[in-house]
Tab-separated table of C-alpha atoms in Angstrom:
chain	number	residue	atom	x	y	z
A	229	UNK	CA	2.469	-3.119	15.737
A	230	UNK	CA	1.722	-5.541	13.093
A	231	UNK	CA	3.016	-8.319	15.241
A	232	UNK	CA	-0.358	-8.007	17.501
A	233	UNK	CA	-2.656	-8.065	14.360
A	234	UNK	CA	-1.366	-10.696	12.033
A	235	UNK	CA	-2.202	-14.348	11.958
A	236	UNK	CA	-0.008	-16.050	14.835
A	237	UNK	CA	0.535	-18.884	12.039
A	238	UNK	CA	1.987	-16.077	9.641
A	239	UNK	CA	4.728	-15.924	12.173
A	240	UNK	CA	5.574	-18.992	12.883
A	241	UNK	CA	6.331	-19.916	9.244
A	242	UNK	CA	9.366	-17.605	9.283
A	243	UNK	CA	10.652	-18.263	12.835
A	244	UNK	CA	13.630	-19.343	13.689
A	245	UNK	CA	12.700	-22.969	14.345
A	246	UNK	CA	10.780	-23.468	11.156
A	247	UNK	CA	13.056	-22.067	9.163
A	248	UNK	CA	15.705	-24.599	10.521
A	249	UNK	CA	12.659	-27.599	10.220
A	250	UNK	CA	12.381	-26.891	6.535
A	251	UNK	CA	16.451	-27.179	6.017
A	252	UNK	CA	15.923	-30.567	7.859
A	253	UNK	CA	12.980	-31.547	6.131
A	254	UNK	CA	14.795	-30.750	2.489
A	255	UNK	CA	18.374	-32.860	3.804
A	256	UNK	CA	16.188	-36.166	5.357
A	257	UNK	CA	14.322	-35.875	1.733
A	258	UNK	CA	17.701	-35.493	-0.241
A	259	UNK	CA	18.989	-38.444	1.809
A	260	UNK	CA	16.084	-40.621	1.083
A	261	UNK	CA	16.010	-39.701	-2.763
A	262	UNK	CA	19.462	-41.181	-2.752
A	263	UNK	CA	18.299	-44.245	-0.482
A	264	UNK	CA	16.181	-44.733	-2.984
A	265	UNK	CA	19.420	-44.936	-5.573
A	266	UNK	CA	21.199	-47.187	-3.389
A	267	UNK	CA	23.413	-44.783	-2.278
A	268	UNK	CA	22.370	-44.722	1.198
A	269	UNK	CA	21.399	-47.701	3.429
A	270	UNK	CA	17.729	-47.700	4.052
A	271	UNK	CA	18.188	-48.548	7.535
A	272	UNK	CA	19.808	-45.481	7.708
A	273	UNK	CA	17.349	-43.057	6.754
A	274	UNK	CA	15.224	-44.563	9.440
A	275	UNK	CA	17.730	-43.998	12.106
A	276	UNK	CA	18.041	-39.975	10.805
A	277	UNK	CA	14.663	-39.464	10.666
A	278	UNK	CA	13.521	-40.826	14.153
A	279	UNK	CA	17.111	-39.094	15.978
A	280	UNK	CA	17.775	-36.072	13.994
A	281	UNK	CA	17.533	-32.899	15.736
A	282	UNK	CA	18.662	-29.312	16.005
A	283	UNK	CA	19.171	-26.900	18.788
A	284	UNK	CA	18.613	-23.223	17.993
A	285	UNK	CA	21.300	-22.021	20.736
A	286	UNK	CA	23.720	-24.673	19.417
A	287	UNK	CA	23.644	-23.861	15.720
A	288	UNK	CA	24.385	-20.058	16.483
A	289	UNK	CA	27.303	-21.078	19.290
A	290	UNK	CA	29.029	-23.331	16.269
A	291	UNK	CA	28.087	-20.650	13.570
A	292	UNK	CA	30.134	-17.948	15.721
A	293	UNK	CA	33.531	-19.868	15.413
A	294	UNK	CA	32.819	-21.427	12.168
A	295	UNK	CA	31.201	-17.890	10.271
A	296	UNK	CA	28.705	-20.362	7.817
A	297	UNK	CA	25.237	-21.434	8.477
A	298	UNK	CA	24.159	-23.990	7.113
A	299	UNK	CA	27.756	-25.928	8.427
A	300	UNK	CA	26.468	-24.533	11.734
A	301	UNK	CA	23.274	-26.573	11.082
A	302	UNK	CA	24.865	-29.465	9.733
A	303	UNK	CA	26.965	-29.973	13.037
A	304	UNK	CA	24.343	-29.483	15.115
A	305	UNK	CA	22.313	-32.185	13.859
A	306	UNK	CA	25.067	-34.484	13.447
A	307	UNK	CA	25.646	-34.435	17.712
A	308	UNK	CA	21.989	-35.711	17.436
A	309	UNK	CA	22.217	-38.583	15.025
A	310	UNK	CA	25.715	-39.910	14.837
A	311	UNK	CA	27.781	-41.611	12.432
A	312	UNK	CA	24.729	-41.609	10.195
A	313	UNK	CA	25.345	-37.413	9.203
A	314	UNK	CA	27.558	-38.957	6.584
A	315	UNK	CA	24.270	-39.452	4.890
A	316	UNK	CA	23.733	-36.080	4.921
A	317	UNK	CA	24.258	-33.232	2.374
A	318	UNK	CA	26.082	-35.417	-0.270
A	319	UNK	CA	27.091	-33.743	-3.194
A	320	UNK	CA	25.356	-30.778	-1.944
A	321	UNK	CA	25.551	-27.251	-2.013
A	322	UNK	CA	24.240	-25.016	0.634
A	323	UNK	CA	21.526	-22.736	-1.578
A	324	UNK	CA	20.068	-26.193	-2.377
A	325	UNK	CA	18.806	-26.690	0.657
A	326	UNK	CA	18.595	-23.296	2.101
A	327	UNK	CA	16.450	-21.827	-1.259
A	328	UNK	CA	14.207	-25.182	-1.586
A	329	UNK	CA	13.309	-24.803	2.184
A	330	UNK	CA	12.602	-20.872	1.152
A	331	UNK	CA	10.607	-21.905	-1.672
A	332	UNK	CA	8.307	-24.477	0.859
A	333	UNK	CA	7.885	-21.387	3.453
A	334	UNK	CA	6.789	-19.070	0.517
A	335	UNK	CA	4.407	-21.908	-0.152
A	336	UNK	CA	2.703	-21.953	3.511
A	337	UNK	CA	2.625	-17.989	3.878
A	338	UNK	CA	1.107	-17.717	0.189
A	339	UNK	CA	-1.687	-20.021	1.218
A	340	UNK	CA	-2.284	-18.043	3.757
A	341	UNK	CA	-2.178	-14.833	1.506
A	342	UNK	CA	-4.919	-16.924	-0.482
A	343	UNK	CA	-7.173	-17.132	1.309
A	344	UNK	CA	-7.055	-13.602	2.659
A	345	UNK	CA	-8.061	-12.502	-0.693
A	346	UNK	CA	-10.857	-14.928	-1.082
A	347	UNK	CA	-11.955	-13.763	2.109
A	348	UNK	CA	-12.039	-10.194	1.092
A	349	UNK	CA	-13.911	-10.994	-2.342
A	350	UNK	CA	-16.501	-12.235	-0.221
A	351	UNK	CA	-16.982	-9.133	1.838
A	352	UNK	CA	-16.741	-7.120	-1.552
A	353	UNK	CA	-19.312	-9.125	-3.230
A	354	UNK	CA	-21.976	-9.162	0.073
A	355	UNK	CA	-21.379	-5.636	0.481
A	356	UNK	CA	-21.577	-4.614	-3.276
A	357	UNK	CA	-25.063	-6.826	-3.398
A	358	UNK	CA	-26.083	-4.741	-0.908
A	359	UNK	CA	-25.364	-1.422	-1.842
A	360	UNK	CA	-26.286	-2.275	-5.752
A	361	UNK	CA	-28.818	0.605	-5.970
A	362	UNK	CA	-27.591	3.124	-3.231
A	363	UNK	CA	-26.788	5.893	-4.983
A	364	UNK	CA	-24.015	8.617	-4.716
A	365	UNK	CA	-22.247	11.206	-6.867
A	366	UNK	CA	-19.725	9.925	-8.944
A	367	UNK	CA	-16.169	11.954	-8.706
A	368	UNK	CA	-12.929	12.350	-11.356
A	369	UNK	CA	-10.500	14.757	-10.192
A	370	UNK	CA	-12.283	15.141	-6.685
A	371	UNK	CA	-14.811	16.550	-8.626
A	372	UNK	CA	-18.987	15.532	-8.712
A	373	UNK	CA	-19.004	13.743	-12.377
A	374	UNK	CA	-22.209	11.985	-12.151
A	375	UNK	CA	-24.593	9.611	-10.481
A	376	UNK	CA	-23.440	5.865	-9.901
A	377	UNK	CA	-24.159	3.582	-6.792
A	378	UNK	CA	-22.092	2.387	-3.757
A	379	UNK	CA	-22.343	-1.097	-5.145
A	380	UNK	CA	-20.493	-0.383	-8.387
A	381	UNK	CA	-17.641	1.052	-6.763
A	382	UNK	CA	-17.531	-2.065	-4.479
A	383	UNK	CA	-17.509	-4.361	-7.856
A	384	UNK	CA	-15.003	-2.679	-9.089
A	385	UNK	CA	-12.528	-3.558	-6.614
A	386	UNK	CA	-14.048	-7.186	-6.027
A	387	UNK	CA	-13.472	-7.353	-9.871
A	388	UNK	CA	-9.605	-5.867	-9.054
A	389	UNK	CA	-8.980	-8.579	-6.152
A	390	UNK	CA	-10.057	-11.170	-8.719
A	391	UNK	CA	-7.123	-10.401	-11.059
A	392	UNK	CA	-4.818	-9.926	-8.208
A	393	UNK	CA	-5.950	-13.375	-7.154
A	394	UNK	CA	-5.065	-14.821	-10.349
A	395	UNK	CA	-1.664	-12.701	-10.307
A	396	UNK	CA	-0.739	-14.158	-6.656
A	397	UNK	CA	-1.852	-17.830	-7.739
A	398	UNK	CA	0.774	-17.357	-10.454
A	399	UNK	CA	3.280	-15.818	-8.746
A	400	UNK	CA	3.203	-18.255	-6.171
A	401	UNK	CA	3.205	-21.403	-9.017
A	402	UNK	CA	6.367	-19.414	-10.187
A	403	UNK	CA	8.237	-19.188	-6.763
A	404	UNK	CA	7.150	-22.945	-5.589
A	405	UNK	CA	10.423	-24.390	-6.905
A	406	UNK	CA	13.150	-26.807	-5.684
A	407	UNK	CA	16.545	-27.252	-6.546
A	408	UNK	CA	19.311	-30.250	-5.488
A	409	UNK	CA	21.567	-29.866	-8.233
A	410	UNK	CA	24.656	-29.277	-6.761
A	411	UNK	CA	27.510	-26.288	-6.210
A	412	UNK	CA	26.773	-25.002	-9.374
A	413	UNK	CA	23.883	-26.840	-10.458
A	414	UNK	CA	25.269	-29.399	-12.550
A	415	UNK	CA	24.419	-32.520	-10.723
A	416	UNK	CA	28.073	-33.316	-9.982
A	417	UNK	CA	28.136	-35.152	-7.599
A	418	UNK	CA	24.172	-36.182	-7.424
A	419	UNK	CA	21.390	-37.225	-9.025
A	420	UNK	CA	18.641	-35.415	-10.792
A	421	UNK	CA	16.642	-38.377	-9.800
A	422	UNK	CA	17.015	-37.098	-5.796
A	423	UNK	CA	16.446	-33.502	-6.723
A	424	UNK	CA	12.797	-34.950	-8.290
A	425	UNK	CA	12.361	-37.167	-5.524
A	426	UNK	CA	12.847	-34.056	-2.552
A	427	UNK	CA	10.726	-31.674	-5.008
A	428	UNK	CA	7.718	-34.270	-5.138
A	429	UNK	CA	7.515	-35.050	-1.720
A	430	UNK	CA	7.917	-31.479	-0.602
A	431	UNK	CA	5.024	-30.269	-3.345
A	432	UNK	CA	7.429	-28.320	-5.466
A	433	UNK	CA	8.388	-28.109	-8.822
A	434	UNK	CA	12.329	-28.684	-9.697
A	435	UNK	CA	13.676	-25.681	-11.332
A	436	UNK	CA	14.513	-26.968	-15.291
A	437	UNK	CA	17.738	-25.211	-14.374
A	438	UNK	CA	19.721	-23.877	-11.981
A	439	UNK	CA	23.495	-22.827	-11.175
A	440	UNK	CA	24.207	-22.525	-7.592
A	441	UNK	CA	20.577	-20.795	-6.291
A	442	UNK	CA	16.872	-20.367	-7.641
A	443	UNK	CA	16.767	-17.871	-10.014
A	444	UNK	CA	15.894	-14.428	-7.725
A	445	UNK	CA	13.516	-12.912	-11.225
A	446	UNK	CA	11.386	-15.174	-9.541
A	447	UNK	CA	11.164	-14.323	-6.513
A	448	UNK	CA	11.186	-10.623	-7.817
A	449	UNK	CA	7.839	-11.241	-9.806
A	450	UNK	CA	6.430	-12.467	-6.640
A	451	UNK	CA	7.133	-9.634	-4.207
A	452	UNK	CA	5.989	-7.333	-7.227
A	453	UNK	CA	2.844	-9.401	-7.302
A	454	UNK	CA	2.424	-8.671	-3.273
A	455	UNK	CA	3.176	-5.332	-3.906
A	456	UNK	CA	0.402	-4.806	-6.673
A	457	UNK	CA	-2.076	-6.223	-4.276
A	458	UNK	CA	-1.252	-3.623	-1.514
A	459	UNK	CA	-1.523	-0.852	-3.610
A	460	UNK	CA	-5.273	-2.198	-4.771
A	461	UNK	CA	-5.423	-2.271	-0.707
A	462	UNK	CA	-4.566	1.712	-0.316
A	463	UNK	CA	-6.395	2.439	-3.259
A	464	UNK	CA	-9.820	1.188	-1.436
A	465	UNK	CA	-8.595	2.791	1.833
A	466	UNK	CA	-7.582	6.306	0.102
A	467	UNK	CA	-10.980	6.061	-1.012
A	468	UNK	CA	-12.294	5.350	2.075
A	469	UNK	CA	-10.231	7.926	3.707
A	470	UNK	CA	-11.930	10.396	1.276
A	471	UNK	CA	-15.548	9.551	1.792
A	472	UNK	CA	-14.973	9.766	5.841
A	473	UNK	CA	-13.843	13.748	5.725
A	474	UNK	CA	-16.281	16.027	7.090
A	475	UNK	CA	-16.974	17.659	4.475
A	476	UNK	CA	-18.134	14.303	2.173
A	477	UNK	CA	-19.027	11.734	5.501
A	478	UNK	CA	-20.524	9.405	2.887
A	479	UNK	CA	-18.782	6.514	3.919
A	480	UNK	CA	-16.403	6.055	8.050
A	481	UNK	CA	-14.578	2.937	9.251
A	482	UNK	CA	-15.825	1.121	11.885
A	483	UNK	CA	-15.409	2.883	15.354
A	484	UNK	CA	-16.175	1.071	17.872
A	485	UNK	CA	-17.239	1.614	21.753
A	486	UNK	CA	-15.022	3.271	24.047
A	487	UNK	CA	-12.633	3.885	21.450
A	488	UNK	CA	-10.986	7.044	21.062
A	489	UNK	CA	-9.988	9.282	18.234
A	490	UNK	CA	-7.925	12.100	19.778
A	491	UNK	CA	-6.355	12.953	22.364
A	492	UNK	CA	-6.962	16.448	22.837
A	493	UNK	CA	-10.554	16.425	20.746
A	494	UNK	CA	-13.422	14.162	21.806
A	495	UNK	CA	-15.064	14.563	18.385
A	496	UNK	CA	-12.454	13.271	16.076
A	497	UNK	CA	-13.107	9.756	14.526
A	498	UNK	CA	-10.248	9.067	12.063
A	499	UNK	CA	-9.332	6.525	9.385
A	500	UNK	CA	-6.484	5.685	11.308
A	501	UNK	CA	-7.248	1.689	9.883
A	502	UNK	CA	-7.320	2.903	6.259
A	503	UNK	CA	-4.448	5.145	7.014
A	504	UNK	CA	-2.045	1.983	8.451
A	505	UNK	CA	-2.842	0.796	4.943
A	506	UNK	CA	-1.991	3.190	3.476
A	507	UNK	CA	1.742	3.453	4.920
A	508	UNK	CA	2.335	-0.164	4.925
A	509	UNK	CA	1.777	-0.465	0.960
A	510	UNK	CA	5.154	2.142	0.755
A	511	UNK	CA	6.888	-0.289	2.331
A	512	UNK	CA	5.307	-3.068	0.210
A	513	UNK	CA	6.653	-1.267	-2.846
A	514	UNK	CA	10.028	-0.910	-1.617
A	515	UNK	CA	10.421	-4.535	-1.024
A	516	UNK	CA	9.557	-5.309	-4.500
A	517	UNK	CA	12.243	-3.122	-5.503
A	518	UNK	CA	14.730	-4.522	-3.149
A	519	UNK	CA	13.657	-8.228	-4.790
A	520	UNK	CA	14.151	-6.755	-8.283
A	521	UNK	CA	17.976	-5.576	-6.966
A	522	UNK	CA	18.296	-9.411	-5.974
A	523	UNK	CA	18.055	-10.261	-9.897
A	524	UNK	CA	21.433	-9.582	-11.198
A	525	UNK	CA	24.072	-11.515	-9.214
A	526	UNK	CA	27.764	-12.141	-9.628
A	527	UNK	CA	28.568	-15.629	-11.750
A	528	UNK	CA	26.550	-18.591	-10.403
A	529	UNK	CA	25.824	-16.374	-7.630
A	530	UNK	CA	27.008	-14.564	-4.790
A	531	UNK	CA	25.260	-13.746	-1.499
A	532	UNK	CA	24.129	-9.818	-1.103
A	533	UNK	CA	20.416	-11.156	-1.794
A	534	UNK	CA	20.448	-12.888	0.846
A	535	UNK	CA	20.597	-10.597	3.575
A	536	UNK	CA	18.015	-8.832	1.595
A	537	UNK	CA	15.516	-11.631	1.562
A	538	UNK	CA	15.935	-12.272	5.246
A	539	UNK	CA	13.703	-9.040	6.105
A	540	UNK	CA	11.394	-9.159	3.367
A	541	UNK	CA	10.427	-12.669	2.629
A	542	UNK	CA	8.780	-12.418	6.314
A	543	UNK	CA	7.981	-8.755	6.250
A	544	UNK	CA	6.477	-8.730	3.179
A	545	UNK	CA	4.227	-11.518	3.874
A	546	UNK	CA	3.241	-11.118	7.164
A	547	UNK	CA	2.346	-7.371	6.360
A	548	UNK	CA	0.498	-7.901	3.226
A	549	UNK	CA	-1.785	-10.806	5.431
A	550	UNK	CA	-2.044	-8.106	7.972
A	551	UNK	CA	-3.331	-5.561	5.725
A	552	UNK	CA	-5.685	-8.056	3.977
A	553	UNK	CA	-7.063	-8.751	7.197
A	554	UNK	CA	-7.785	-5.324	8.437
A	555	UNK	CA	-9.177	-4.181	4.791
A	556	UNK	CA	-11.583	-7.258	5.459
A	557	UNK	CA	-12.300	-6.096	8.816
A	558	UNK	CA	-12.844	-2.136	7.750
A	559	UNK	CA	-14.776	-2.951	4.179
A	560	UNK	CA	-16.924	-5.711	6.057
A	561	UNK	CA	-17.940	-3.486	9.167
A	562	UNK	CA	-17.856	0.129	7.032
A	563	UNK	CA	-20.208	2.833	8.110
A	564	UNK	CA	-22.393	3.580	5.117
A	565	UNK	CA	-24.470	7.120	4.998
A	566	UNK	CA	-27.007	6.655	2.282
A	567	UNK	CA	-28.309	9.826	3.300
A	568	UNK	CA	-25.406	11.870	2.990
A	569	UNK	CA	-24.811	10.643	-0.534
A	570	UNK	CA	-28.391	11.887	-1.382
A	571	UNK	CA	-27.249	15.199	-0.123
A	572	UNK	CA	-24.232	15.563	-1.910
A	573	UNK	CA	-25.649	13.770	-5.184
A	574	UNK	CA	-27.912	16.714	-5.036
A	575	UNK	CA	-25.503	19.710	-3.624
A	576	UNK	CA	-24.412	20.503	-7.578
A	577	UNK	CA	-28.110	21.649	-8.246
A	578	UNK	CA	-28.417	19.302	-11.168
A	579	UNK	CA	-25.305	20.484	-12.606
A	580	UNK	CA	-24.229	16.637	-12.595
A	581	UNK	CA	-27.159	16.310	-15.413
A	582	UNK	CA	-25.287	18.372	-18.071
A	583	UNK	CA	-24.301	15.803	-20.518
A	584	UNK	CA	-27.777	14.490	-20.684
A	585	UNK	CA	-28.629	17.882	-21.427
A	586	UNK	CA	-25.849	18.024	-24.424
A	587	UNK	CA	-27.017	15.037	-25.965
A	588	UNK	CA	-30.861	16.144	-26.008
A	589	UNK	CA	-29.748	19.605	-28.158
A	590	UNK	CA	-27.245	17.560	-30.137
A	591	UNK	CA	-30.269	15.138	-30.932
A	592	UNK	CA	-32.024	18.223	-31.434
A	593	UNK	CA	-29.874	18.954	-34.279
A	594	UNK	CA	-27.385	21.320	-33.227
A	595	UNK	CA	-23.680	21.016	-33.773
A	596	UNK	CA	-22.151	19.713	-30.480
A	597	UNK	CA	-20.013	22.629	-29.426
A	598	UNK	CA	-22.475	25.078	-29.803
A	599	UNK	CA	-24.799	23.377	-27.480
A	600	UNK	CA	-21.819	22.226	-24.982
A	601	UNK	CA	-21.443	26.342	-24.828
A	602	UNK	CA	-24.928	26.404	-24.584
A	603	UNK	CA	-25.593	24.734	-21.030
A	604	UNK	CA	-21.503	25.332	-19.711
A	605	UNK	CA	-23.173	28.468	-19.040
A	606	UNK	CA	-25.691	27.704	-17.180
A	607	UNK	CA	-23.905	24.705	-15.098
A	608	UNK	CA	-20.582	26.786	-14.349
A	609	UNK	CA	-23.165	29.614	-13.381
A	610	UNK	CA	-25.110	27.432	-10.815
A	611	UNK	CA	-21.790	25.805	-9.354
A	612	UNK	CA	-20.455	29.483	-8.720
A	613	UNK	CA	-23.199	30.958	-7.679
A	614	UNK	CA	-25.546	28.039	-6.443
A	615	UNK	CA	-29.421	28.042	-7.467
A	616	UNK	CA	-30.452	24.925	-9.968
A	617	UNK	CA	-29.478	23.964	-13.652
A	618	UNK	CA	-32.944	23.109	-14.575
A	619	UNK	CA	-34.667	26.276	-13.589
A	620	UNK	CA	-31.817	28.003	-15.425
A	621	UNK	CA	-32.565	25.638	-18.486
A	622	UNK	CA	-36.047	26.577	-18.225
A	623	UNK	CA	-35.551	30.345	-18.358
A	624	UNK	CA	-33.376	30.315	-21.383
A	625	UNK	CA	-35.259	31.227	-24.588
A	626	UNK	CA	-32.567	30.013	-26.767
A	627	UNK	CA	-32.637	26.565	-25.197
A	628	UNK	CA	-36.562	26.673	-25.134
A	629	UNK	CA	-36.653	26.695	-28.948
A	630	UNK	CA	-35.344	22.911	-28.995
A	631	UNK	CA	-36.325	21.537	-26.103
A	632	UNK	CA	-39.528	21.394	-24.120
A	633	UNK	CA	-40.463	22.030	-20.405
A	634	UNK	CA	-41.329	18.094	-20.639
A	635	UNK	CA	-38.356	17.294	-22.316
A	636	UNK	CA	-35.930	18.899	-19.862
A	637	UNK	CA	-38.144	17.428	-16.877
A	638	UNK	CA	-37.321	14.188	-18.299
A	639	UNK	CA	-33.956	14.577	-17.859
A	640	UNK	CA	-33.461	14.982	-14.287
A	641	UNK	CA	-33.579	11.772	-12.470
A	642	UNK	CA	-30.870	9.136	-11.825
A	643	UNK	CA	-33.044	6.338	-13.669
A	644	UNK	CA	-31.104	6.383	-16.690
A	645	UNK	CA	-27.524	6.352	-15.471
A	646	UNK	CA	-28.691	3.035	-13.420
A	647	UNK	CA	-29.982	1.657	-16.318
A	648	UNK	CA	-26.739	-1.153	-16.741
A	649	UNK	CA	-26.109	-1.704	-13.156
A	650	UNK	CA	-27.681	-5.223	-13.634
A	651	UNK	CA	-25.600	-5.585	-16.900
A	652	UNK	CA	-22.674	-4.938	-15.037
A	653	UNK	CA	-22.970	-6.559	-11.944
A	654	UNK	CA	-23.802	-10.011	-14.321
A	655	UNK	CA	-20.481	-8.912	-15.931
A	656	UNK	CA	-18.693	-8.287	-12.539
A	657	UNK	CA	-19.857	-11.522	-10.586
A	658	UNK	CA	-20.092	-13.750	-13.495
């Protein structure tokens, strides 16, 4: 399913093919770093790079009687170039070439990942300017709190996509690391001079050290960073979920014409996109976890990360940019019921003015608990039994003696809770 929604690009990154054109890329790099030493004859290097190929079918025949990979690889290109795959590989280990290519196809899919989450800050921010002063019922514990607006609930999450921006853009700084170091990544039988060579070309940083693989609490920080940002995702479409019941219908996903919401009830109209969302960031979370289980490995290493970071290095990826896209989509095309929130804002009876109320007696002069007793009465009175707080207020002689009819007037209205939205939203979209 995600397959049909993701960027076709995402894919490609972690095919087959490019994952075997990265390995290339990293061994024609290694063998001009040590050109560059001397080590190799320049008129060699120009030989491998204009011959050297790979066949996908071929490297999996060889792999089958030889059991290794990268050996598999190595053969394969050699029946393309010649005598010249002596150049090849020197004083190399396998995970040098293997986790530096890794590292350059985190580096593609994470710009990718990016800009996704620009592209969503810009939907947040148009869509929170434009909602700035539409007001609804604020809710903690499911329950009407008080008044706020649309907008500020839209900068709130623009403001949380901001730090997960800064989180991925240093997670991905973190990941974006080389090595060519050797089988245990004491430059043996190489130079460090090649390893800097291959990690400048390729955009990389070399890793300061290294024993026979990239460190994995890196790549760990960086699935946990992709896993933070999906759970910001399903918190905005829990949300949205929420607003789109029947029973709130403040806020509804895009539906669009001829579509279809059930088959057995031509009314429904579910937040099946928000719900998607919602599943995928389990699965998110659990491939953090499975990165964090790829920390602690045998010695200078051993190999059961490996397997693991075959499904999720493209999994993860490809389904965070596919939820990123579809939360742009949904958040950028969302039904908004102004209306409705007036309704509901308004369904409590004024009950959601109580604290003002609170404040005016305490102002008043008396002690705070009395006069939280004082209107709990009234306000758990009118949300069991309906009817309105300020006609309640107004009947209550007790009440009467420290506040006026003007005075309590004054205190209905949604004026003063939107008195910092401007503040805010300076603060927000600085």
């Amino acid at each position: 399913m995600i397959a049909r929604y993701t960027r076709p690009e995402m894919g490609r990154i972690w095919s087959e093919e490019n994952g075997f054109q990265k390995w290339l890329e990293v061994e024609i790099l290694a063998a001009e770093g040590m050109a560059r030493l001397g080590k190799v004859p320049k008129a060699a290097i120009a030989r491998i790079r204009k011959k050297a190929r790979f066949n996908v079918k071929r490297i999996r025949a060889i792999e089958r009687e030889v059991k290794h990979e990268i050996i598999a690889f190595l053969s394969s290109v050699a029946e393309s170039i010649g005598d010249d795959a002596r150049y090849l590989h020197v004083g190399m280990t396998s995970s040098d070439v293997m986790d530096t290519a890794l590292a350059l196809q985190f580096k593609d899919a994470s710009a990718i990942l990016v800009q996704d989450v620009r592209d969503l800050m810009t939907v947040l921010r148009r869509q929170a300017a434009k909602y700035k002063w539409t007001v609804m019922i604020g809710r903690t514990h499911g329950v009407h709190a008080e008044p706020i607006t649309f907008g500020l609930k839209l900068a709130l999450w623009y403001q949380e996509m901001a730090r997960n921006l800064a989180r991925l853009e240093k997670a991905v700084d973190d990941i974006c690391v080389g090595q060519i170091s050797g089988a245990v990544g004491t430059f043996a039988h190489i130079s460090p001079k090649v390893e800097a060579y291959v990690c400048r070309k390729a955009g990389l940083k070399p890793a300061p050290v290294s024993n026979q693989i990239i460190q994995r609490d890196r790549h760990a920080y960086y699935f946990a960073t992709l896993a933070v940002i999906a759970s910001s995702l399903e918190k905005f479409a829990v949300e949205i979920r929420h607003l789109q019941r029947t029973e709130v219908q403040e806020a509804e996903e895009p539906f669009t014409a001829g579509q279809k919401g059930s088959s057995a009830m031509p009314h429904k109209r579910n937040p099946i996109l928000s719900e998607n969302v919602t599943g995928l960031a389990r699965l998110m979370r659990s491939y953090a976890l499975a990165a964090m289980e790829n920390v602690p490995l045998w010695h200078e290493r051993d190999i059961s990360h490996s397997s693991v970071e075959r499904v999720i290095a493209p999994d993860a990826t490809i389904a965070l940019d596919f939820m990123l896209r579809r939360m742009i989509y949904v958040l950028g095309n969302l039904c908004v019921y102004p209306d409705n929130m007036k309704r509901n804002l308004e369904k409590s009876g004024g009950a959601v003015y109580s604290e003002r109320v609170l404040l005016a007696l305490v102002d008043k002069g008396i002690a705070r608990d009395a006069a939280y007793r004082l209107v709990q009465r009234h306000a758990l009175k009118v949300g069991k039994e309906g009817g309105d707080l300020k006609r309640e207020l107004l009947q209550d002689a007790e009440i009467r003696r420290h506040l006026t009819a003007q005075e309590i007037e004054a205190i209905w209205g949604v004026k003063h809770h939107l008195a910092n939205v401007d503040f805010i939203f300076r603060r927000a979209f600085h």
